[in-house]
């Protein structure tokens, strides 16, 4: 009986230790790098819009500026959380008020309008139309929770025998 109990405890400890390792690896992967993000976004647009080299460089610079802004925002949030932890407080995870949400949405809308104007200046009219369609498809995918891949390699269910 003691051996069985010992084996169960050992198996549970091994499971938990592997789970912790996985989280650490995920955290490393989730580190935000503005250069990589800008490059990835630009390559994706290049594959959709067939950008020439001048367009590619202009959009890469735009994406990099946006990524740096995002990085600054992330760093500010982390600094606030670290400061609270240093003071012995738990970082707050409260929802924004309705007014704050409206302000954030308005700011996002303004940023998107500026970006669209910049893209209109960089792209040809045909490319710009493709760009708008691509953005709309991405928005739909985000609402659905991203592209979902069925389990089991996408083969569907196996028929019963």
PDB file of C-alpha atoms in Angstrom:
ATOM      1  CA  UNK A   1       0.000   0.000   0.000  1.00  0.00           C
ATOM      2  CA  UNK A   2       2.834   2.389   0.885  1.00  0.00           C
ATOM      3  CA  UNK A   3       4.519   1.680  -2.453  1.00  0.00           C
ATOM      4  CA  UNK A   4       1.348   2.450  -4.385  1.00  0.00           C
ATOM      5  CA  UNK A   5       0.849   5.695  -2.473  1.00  0.00           C
ATOM      6  CA  UNK A   6       4.494   6.629  -3.037  1.00  0.00           C
ATOM      7  CA  UNK A   7       4.155   5.969  -6.799  1.00  0.00           C
ATOM      8  CA  UNK A   8       1.010   8.100  -7.010  1.00  0.00           C
ATOM      9  CA  UNK A   9       2.693  11.001  -5.195  1.00  0.00           C
ATOM     10  CA  UNK A  10       5.808  10.682  -7.397  1.00  0.00           C
ATOM     11  CA  UNK A  11       3.687  10.673 -10.561  1.00  0.00           C
ATOM     12  CA  UNK A  12       1.797  13.774  -9.421  1.00  0.00           C
ATOM     13  CA  UNK A  13       5.034  15.599  -8.606  1.00  0.00           C
ATOM     14  CA  UNK A  14       6.470  14.736 -12.019  1.00  0.00           C
ATOM     15  CA  UNK A  15       3.313  15.974 -13.728  1.00  0.00           C
ATOM     16  CA  UNK A  16       3.364  19.278 -11.851  1.00  0.00           C
ATOM     17  CA  UNK A  17       7.064  19.836 -12.493  1.00  0.00           C
ATOM     18  CA  UNK A  18       6.606  19.283 -16.243  1.00  0.00           C
ATOM     19  CA  UNK A  19       3.641  21.648 -16.251  1.00  0.00           C
ATOM     20  CA  UNK A  20       5.758  24.350 -14.609  1.00  0.00           C
ATOM     21  CA  UNK A  21       8.538  23.864 -17.170  1.00  0.00           C
ATOM     22  CA  UNK A  22       6.048  24.355 -19.978  1.00  0.00           C
ATOM     23  CA  UNK A  23       4.818  27.617 -18.501  1.00  0.00           C
ATOM     24  CA  UNK A  24       8.339  28.947 -18.242  1.00  0.00           C
ATOM     25  CA  UNK A  25       8.964  28.162 -21.883  1.00  0.00           C
ATOM     26  CA  UNK A  26       5.705  29.832 -22.879  1.00  0.00           C
ATOM     27  CA  UNK A  27       6.635  32.948 -20.931  1.00  0.00           C
ATOM     28  CA  UNK A  28       9.959  33.114 -22.761  1.00  0.00           C
ATOM     29  CA  UNK A  29       8.224  32.771 -26.099  1.00  0.00           C
ATOM     30  CA  UNK A  30       5.713  35.446 -25.182  1.00  0.00           C
ATOM     31  CA  UNK A  31       8.415  38.081 -24.633  1.00  0.00           C
ATOM     32  CA  UNK A  32       7.585  40.923 -26.955  1.00  0.00           C
ATOM     33  CA  UNK A  33      10.196  41.984 -29.510  1.00  0.00           C
ATOM     34  CA  UNK A  34       9.179  45.045 -31.596  1.00  0.00           C
ATOM     35  CA  UNK A  35      11.589  44.247 -34.445  1.00  0.00           C
ATOM     36  CA  UNK A  36      10.327  40.690 -34.842  1.00  0.00           C
ATOM     37  CA  UNK A  37       6.689  41.726 -34.621  1.00  0.00           C
ATOM     38  CA  UNK A  38       7.135  44.481 -37.218  1.00  0.00           C
ATOM     39  CA  UNK A  39       8.962  42.080 -39.518  1.00  0.00           C
ATOM     40  CA  UNK A  40       6.299  39.366 -39.101  1.00  0.00           C
ATOM     41  CA  UNK A  41       3.431  41.790 -39.806  1.00  0.00           C
ATOM     42  CA  UNK A  42       5.186  43.250 -42.832  1.00  0.00           C
ATOM     43  CA  UNK A  43       5.976  39.826 -44.290  1.00  0.00           C
ATOM     44  CA  UNK A  44       2.326  38.853 -43.853  1.00  0.00           C
ATOM     45  CA  UNK A  45       1.150  41.980 -45.685  1.00  0.00           C
ATOM     46  CA  UNK A  46       3.777  41.413 -48.374  1.00  0.00           C
ATOM     47  CA  UNK A  47       2.385  37.936 -49.028  1.00  0.00           C
ATOM     48  CA  UNK A  48      -1.154  39.339 -49.345  1.00  0.00           C
ATOM     49  CA  UNK A  49      -0.408  42.563 -51.257  1.00  0.00           C
ATOM     50  CA  UNK A  50       2.787  41.772 -53.226  1.00  0.00           C
ATOM     51  CA  UNK A  51       4.555  44.925 -52.029  1.00  0.00           C
ATOM     52  CA  UNK A  52       7.469  46.427 -53.916  1.00  0.00           C
ATOM     53  CA  UNK A  53      10.671  47.190 -51.985  1.00  0.00           C
ATOM     54  CA  UNK A  54       9.788  50.842 -51.285  1.00  0.00           C
ATOM     55  CA  UNK A  55       6.325  49.917 -50.013  1.00  0.00           C
ATOM     56  CA  UNK A  56       7.828  47.103 -47.951  1.00  0.00           C
ATOM     57  CA  UNK A  57      10.297  49.436 -46.226  1.00  0.00           C
ATOM     58  CA  UNK A  58       7.656  52.117 -45.579  1.00  0.00           C
ATOM     59  CA  UNK A  59       5.240  49.617 -44.036  1.00  0.00           C
ATOM     60  CA  UNK A  60       8.051  47.997 -42.047  1.00  0.00           C
ATOM     61  CA  UNK A  61       8.870  51.397 -40.509  1.00  0.00           C
ATOM     62  CA  UNK A  62       5.188  52.008 -39.744  1.00  0.00           C
ATOM     63  CA  UNK A  63       4.824  48.588 -38.132  1.00  0.00           C
ATOM     64  CA  UNK A  64       8.001  49.110 -36.131  1.00  0.00           C
ATOM     65  CA  UNK A  65       6.756  52.461 -34.785  1.00  0.00           C
ATOM     66  CA  UNK A  66       3.469  50.822 -33.748  1.00  0.00           C
ATOM     67  CA  UNK A  67       5.314  47.915 -32.114  1.00  0.00           C
ATOM     68  CA  UNK A  68       7.568  50.272 -30.147  1.00  0.00           C
ATOM     69  CA  UNK A  69       4.497  52.166 -28.923  1.00  0.00           C
ATOM     70  CA  UNK A  70       2.970  48.854 -27.840  1.00  0.00           C
ATOM     71  CA  UNK A  71       6.228  47.863 -26.120  1.00  0.00           C
ATOM     72  CA  UNK A  72       6.250  51.152 -24.199  1.00  0.00           C
ATOM     73  CA  UNK A  73       2.690  50.502 -23.047  1.00  0.00           C
ATOM     74  CA  UNK A  74       3.567  46.964 -21.933  1.00  0.00           C
ATOM     75  CA  UNK A  75       6.655  48.199 -20.080  1.00  0.00           C
ATOM     76  CA  UNK A  76       4.628  50.889 -18.296  1.00  0.00           C
ATOM     77  CA  UNK A  77       2.071  48.301 -17.114  1.00  0.00           C
ATOM     78  CA  UNK A  78       4.842  45.980 -15.944  1.00  0.00           C
ATOM     79  CA  UNK A  79       6.566  48.818 -14.079  1.00  0.00           C
ATOM     80  CA  UNK A  80       3.318  49.711 -12.275  1.00  0.00           C
ATOM     81  CA  UNK A  81       2.792  46.061 -11.320  1.00  0.00           C
ATOM     82  CA  UNK A  82       6.394  45.685 -10.100  1.00  0.00           C
ATOM     83  CA  UNK A  83       6.095  48.868  -8.051  1.00  0.00           C
ATOM     84  CA  UNK A  84       2.941  47.549  -6.402  1.00  0.00           C
ATOM     85  CA  UNK A  85       4.634  44.208  -5.671  1.00  0.00           C
ATOM     86  CA  UNK A  86       7.626  46.023  -4.154  1.00  0.00           C
ATOM     87  CA  UNK A  87       5.230  47.905  -1.881  1.00  0.00           C
ATOM     88  CA  UNK A  88       3.715  44.588  -0.828  1.00  0.00           C
ATOM     89  CA  UNK A  89       0.470  45.153  -2.690  1.00  0.00           C
ATOM     90  CA  UNK A  90      -1.158  42.862  -5.170  1.00  0.00           C
ATOM     91  CA  UNK A  91      -1.290  44.352  -8.699  1.00  0.00           C
ATOM     92  CA  UNK A  92      -4.827  45.372  -9.535  1.00  0.00           C
ATOM     93  CA  UNK A  93      -6.674  43.674 -12.324  1.00  0.00           C
ATOM     94  CA  UNK A  94      -9.785  45.777 -12.316  1.00  0.00           C
ATOM     95  CA  UNK A  95     -11.886  46.358 -15.368  1.00  0.00           C
ATOM     96  CA  UNK A  96     -11.797  49.845 -16.873  1.00  0.00           C
ATOM     97  CA  UNK A  97     -14.813  52.037 -16.277  1.00  0.00           C
ATOM     98  CA  UNK A  98     -17.248  52.683 -19.105  1.00  0.00           C
ATOM     99  CA  UNK A  99     -15.734  56.132 -19.670  1.00  0.00           C
ATOM    100  CA  UNK A 100     -12.220  54.673 -19.801  1.00  0.00           C
ATOM    101  CA  UNK A 101     -13.366  52.044 -22.286  1.00  0.00           C
ATOM    102  CA  UNK A 102     -14.938  54.712 -24.504  1.00  0.00           C
ATOM    103  CA  UNK A 103     -11.738  56.772 -24.358  1.00  0.00           C
ATOM    104  CA  UNK A 104      -9.599  53.736 -25.236  1.00  0.00           C
ATOM    105  CA  UNK A 105     -11.900  52.805 -28.107  1.00  0.00           C
ATOM    106  CA  UNK A 106     -11.817  56.368 -29.430  1.00  0.00           C
ATOM    107  CA  UNK A 107      -8.021  56.425 -29.257  1.00  0.00           C
ATOM    108  CA  UNK A 108      -7.861  53.091 -31.083  1.00  0.00           C
ATOM    109  CA  UNK A 109     -10.240  54.403 -33.738  1.00  0.00           C
ATOM    110  CA  UNK A 110      -8.082  57.505 -34.255  1.00  0.00           C
ATOM    111  CA  UNK A 111      -4.935  55.384 -34.560  1.00  0.00           C
ATOM    112  CA  UNK A 112      -6.647  53.155 -37.106  1.00  0.00           C
ATOM    113  CA  UNK A 113      -7.765  56.169 -39.161  1.00  0.00           C
ATOM    114  CA  UNK A 114      -4.213  57.544 -39.188  1.00  0.00           C
ATOM    115  CA  UNK A 115      -2.844  54.146 -40.186  1.00  0.00           C
ATOM    116  CA  UNK A 116      -5.408  53.804 -42.973  1.00  0.00           C
ATOM    117  CA  UNK A 117      -4.448  57.234 -44.329  1.00  0.00           C
ATOM    118  CA  UNK A 118      -0.777  56.260 -44.264  1.00  0.00           C
ATOM    119  CA  UNK A 119      -1.536  52.975 -46.017  1.00  0.00           C
ATOM    120  CA  UNK A 120      -3.589  54.815 -48.629  1.00  0.00           C
ATOM    121  CA  UNK A 121      -0.521  56.966 -49.373  1.00  0.00           C
ATOM    122  CA  UNK A 122       1.805  53.947 -49.650  1.00  0.00           C
ATOM    123  CA  UNK A 123      -0.345  51.418 -51.504  1.00  0.00           C
ATOM    124  CA  UNK A 124      -1.908  51.458 -54.950  1.00  0.00           C
ATOM    125  CA  UNK A 125      -5.738  51.693 -54.994  1.00  0.00           C
ATOM    126  CA  UNK A 126      -5.989  47.953 -55.781  1.00  0.00           C
ATOM    127  CA  UNK A 127      -3.609  47.054 -52.966  1.00  0.00           C
ATOM    128  CA  UNK A 128      -5.482  49.324 -50.566  1.00  0.00           C
ATOM    129  CA  UNK A 129      -8.761  47.554 -51.349  1.00  0.00           C
ATOM    130  CA  UNK A 130      -7.063  44.193 -50.732  1.00  0.00           C
ATOM    131  CA  UNK A 131      -5.624  45.577 -47.502  1.00  0.00           C
ATOM    132  CA  UNK A 132      -9.078  46.616 -46.249  1.00  0.00           C
ATOM    133  CA  UNK A 133     -10.519  43.186 -47.114  1.00  0.00           C
ATOM    134  CA  UNK A 134      -7.586  41.478 -45.375  1.00  0.00           C
ATOM    135  CA  UNK A 135      -8.147  43.583 -42.240  1.00  0.00           C
ATOM    136  CA  UNK A 136     -11.831  42.686 -42.225  1.00  0.00           C
ATOM    137  CA  UNK A 137     -11.014  38.971 -42.518  1.00  0.00           C
ATOM    138  CA  UNK A 138      -8.590  39.278 -39.610  1.00  0.00           C
ATOM    139  CA  UNK A 139     -11.256  41.039 -37.564  1.00  0.00           C
ATOM    140  CA  UNK A 140     -13.721  38.217 -38.242  1.00  0.00           C
ATOM    141  CA  UNK A 141     -11.133  35.617 -37.246  1.00  0.00           C
ATOM    142  CA  UNK A 142     -10.442  37.482 -34.010  1.00  0.00           C
ATOM    143  CA  UNK A 143     -14.137  37.510 -33.146  1.00  0.00           C
ATOM    144  CA  UNK A 144     -14.326  33.761 -33.732  1.00  0.00           C
ATOM    145  CA  UNK A 145     -11.295  33.173 -31.553  1.00  0.00           C
ATOM    146  CA  UNK A 146      -8.743  32.782 -34.316  1.00  0.00           C
ATOM    147  CA  UNK A 147      -8.432  30.043 -36.851  1.00  0.00           C
ATOM    148  CA  UNK A 148      -9.308  26.765 -35.270  1.00  0.00           C
ATOM    149  CA  UNK A 149      -7.728  23.532 -36.346  1.00  0.00           C
ATOM    150  CA  UNK A 150      -9.635  20.337 -35.586  1.00  0.00           C
ATOM    151  CA  UNK A 151      -7.922  17.891 -33.273  1.00  0.00           C
ATOM    152  CA  UNK A 152      -6.501  14.742 -34.731  1.00  0.00           C
ATOM    153  CA  UNK A 153      -4.802  16.366 -37.695  1.00  0.00           C
ATOM    154  CA  UNK A 154      -7.969  17.708 -39.262  1.00  0.00           C
ATOM    155  CA  UNK A 155      -9.209  14.319 -40.413  1.00  0.00           C
ATOM    156  CA  UNK A 156     -12.506  14.538 -38.598  1.00  0.00           C
ATOM    157  CA  UNK A 157     -14.025  11.599 -36.773  1.00  0.00           C
ATOM    158  CA  UNK A 158     -13.077   8.087 -37.611  1.00  0.00           C
ATOM    159  CA  UNK A 159     -16.054   5.971 -38.679  1.00  0.00           C
ATOM    160  CA  UNK A 160     -17.223   3.315 -36.258  1.00  0.00           C
ATOM    161  CA  UNK A 161     -16.579  -0.260 -37.223  1.00  0.00           C
TER     162      UNK A 161
END
